[in-house]
mmCIF file of C-alpha atoms in Angstrom:
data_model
loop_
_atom_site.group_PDB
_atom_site.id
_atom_site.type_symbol
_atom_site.label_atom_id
_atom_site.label_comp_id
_atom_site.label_asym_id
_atom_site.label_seq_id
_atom_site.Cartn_x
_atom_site.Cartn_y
_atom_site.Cartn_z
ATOM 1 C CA UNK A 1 46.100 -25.869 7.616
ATOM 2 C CA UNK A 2 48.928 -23.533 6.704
ATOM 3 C CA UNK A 3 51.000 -26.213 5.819
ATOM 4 C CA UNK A 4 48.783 -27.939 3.597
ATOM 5 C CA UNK A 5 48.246 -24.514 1.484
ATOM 6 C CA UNK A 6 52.198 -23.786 2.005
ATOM 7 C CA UNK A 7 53.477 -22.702 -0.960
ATOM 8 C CA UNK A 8 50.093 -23.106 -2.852
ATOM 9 C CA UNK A 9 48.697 -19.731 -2.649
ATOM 10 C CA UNK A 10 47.866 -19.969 -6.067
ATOM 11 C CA UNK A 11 45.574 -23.006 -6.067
ATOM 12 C CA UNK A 12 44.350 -21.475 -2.829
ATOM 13 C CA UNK A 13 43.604 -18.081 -4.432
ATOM 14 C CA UNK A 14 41.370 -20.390 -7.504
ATOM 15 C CA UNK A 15 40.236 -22.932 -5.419
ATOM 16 C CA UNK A 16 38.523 -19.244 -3.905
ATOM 17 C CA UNK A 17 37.731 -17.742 -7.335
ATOM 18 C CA UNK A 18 35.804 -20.699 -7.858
ATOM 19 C CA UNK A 19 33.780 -20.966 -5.118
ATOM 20 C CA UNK A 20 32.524 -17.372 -5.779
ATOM 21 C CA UNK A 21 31.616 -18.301 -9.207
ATOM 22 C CA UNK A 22 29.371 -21.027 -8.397
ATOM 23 C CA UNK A 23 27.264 -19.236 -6.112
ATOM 24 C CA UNK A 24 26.879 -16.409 -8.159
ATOM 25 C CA UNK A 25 25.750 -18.347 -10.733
ATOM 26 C CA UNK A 26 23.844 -20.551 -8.631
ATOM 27 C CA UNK A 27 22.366 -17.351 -7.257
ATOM 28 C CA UNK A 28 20.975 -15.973 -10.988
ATOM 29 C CA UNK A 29 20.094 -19.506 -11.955
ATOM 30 C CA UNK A 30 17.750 -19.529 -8.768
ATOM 31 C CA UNK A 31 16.363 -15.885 -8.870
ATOM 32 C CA UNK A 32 16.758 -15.589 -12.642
ATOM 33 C CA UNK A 33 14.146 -18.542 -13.407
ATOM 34 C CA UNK A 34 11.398 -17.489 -10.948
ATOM 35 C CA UNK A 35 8.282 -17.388 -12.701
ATOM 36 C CA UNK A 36 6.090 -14.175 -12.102
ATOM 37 C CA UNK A 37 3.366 -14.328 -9.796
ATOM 38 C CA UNK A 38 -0.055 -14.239 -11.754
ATOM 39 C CA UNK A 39 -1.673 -12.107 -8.223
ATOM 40 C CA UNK A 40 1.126 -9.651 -8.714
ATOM 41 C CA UNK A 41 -1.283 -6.400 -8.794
ATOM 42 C CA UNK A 42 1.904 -4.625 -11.453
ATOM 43 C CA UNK A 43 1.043 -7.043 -14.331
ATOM 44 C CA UNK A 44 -2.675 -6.378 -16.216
ATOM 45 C CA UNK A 45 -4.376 -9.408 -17.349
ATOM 46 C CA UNK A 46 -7.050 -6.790 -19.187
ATOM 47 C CA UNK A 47 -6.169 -5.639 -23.387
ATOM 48 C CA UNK A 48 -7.228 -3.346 -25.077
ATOM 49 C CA UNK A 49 -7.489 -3.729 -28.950
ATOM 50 C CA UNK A 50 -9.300 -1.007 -31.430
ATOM 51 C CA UNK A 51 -11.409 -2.272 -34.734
ATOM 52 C CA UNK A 52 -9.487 0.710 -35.752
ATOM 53 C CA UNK A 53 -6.539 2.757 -34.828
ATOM 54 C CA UNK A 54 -6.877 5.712 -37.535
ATOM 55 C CA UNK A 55 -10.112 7.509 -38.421
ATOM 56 C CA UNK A 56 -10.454 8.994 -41.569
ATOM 57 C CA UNK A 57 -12.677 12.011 -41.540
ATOM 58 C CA UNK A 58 -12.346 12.991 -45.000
ATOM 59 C CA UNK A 59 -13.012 16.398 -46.335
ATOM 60 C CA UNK A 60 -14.877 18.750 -44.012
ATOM 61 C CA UNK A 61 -16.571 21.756 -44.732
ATOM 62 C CA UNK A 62 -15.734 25.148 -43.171
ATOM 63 C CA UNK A 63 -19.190 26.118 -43.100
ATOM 64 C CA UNK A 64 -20.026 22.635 -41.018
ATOM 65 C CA UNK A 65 -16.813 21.868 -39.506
ATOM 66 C CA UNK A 66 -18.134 19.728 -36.433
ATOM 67 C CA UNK A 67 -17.891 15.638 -37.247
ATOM 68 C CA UNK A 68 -18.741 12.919 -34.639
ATOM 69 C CA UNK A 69 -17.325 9.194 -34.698
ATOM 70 C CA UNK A 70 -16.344 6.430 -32.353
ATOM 71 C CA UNK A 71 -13.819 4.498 -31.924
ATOM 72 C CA UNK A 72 -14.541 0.912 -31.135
ATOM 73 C CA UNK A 73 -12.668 -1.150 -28.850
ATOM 74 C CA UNK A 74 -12.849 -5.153 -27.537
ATOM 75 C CA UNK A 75 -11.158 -6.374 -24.272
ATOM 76 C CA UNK A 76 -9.413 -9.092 -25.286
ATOM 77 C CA UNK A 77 -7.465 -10.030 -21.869
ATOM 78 C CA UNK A 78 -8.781 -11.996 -18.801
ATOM 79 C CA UNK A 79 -9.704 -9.166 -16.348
ATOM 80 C CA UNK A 80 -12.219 -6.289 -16.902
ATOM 81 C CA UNK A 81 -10.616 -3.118 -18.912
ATOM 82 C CA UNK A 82 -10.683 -0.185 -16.850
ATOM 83 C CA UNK A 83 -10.245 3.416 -18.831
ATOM 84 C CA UNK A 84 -8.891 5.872 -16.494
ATOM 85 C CA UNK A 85 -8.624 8.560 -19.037
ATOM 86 C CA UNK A 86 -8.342 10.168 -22.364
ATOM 87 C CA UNK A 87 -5.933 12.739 -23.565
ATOM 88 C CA UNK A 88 -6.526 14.797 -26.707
ATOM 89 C CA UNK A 89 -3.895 16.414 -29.034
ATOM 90 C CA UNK A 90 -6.041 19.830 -29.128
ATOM 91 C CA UNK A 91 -8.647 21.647 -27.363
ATOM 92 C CA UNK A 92 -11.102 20.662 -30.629
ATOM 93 C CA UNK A 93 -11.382 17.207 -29.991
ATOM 94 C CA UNK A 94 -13.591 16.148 -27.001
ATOM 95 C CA UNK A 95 -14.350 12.559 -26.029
ATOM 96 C CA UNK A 96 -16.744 10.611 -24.125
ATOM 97 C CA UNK A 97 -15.811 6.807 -22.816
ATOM 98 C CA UNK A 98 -17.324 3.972 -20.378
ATOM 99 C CA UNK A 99 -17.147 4.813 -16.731
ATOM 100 C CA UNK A 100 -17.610 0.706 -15.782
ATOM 101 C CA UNK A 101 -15.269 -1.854 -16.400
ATOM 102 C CA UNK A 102 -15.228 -4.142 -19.588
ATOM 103 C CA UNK A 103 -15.877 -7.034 -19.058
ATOM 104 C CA UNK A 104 -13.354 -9.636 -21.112
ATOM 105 C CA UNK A 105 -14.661 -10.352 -24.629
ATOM 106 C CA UNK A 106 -17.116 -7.465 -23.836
ATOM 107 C CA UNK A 107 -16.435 -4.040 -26.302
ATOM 108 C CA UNK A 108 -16.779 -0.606 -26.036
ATOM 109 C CA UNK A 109 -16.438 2.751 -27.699
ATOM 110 C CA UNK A 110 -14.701 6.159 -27.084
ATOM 111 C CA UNK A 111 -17.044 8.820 -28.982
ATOM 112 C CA UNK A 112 -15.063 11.536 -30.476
ATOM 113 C CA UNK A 113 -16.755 15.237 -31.394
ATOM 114 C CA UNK A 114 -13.947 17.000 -33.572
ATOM 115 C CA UNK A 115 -14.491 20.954 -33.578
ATOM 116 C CA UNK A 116 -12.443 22.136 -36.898
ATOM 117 C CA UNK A 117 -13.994 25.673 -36.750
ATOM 118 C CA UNK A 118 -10.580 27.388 -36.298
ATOM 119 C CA UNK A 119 -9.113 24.639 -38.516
ATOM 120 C CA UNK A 120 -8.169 25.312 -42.612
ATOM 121 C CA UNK A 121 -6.093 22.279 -44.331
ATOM 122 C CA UNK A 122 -4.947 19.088 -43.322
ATOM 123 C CA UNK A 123 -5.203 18.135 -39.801
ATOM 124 C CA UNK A 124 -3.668 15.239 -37.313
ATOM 125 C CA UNK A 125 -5.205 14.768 -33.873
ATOM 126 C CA UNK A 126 -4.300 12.037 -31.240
ATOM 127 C CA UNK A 127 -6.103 10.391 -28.286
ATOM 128 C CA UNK A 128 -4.139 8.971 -25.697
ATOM 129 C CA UNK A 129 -5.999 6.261 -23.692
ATOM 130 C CA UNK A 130 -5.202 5.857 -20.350
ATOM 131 C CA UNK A 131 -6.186 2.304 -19.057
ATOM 132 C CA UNK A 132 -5.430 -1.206 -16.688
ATOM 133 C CA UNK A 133 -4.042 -2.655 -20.126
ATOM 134 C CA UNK A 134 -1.506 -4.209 -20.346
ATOM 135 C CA UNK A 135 0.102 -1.937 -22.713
ATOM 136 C CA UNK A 136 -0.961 1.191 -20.064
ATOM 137 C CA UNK A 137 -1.172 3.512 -22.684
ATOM 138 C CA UNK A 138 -2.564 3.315 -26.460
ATOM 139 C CA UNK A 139 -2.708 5.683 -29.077
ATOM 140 C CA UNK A 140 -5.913 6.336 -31.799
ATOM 141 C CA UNK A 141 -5.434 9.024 -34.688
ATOM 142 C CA UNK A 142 -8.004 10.668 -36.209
ATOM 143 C CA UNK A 143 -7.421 13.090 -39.353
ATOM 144 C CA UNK A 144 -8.975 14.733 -42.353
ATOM 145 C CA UNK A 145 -9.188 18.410 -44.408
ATOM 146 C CA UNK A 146 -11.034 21.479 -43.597
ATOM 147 C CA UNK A 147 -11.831 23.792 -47.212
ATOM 148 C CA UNK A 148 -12.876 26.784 -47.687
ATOM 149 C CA UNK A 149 -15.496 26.834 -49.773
#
């Protein structure tokens, strides 16, 4: 075999390079076009979408600062919707949500109580759902004005 390659240790050296290169790219052409599989338990076939993703509470007054609303939400994947939790910007914001699953094409709401007692102005507050969507996490504002009257 020596003598065959003798003196061709270039060719030899390509003829290697080659070889490499096809089954690398053989290799990402196999693993690269490998379609997900639909029982893999890290991709959510439940979504989440709001009617709304800002509430407007308009002008409150200081002298009856507390406000209720909802927001309402549809399931608009394949699986039930599962929330796991809400997060709220500030201590004066308290929510109430479904404890069961909805079910796809089924809705929802998140009831919001907003406490603006210590509150004077403009003010911003965000929820941060915590759910099996797809998206994992979504994000519903709700903001208005507190005057002194």
């Amino acid at each position: 075999m020596a003598r065959y390659f003798k003196g061709q240790g270039c060719s030899l050296a390509l003829f290697g390079i080659k070889c490499l290169s096809i089954f690398v790219l053989t290799t990402f052409v196999i693993y690269g076009c490998k379609q997900p599989n639909s029982s893999d338990s890290r991709i959510s076939l439940a979504k989440i979408q709001f009617a709304v993703s800002e509430l407007e509470l308009g002008e409150m007054d200081a002298d009856s600062p507390k406000t209720n609303k909802e927001f309402v939400f549809y399931n608009v994947g394949k699986e039930p919707l599962i929330i796991h939790n809400i997060e709220t910007s500030c201590h004066c914001t308290t929510v109430s949500f479904p404890n069961k699953p909805i079910a796809p094409g089924d809705s929802g709401s998140i009831a919001v109580e907003m406490d603006a007692t210590d509150i004077t102005g403009n003010f911003w507050r965000t929820l941060t759902i915590h759910s099996n969507s797809s998206e994992g996490t979504s994000v519903v504002t709700i903001h208005g004005i507190v005057e002194i009257k």
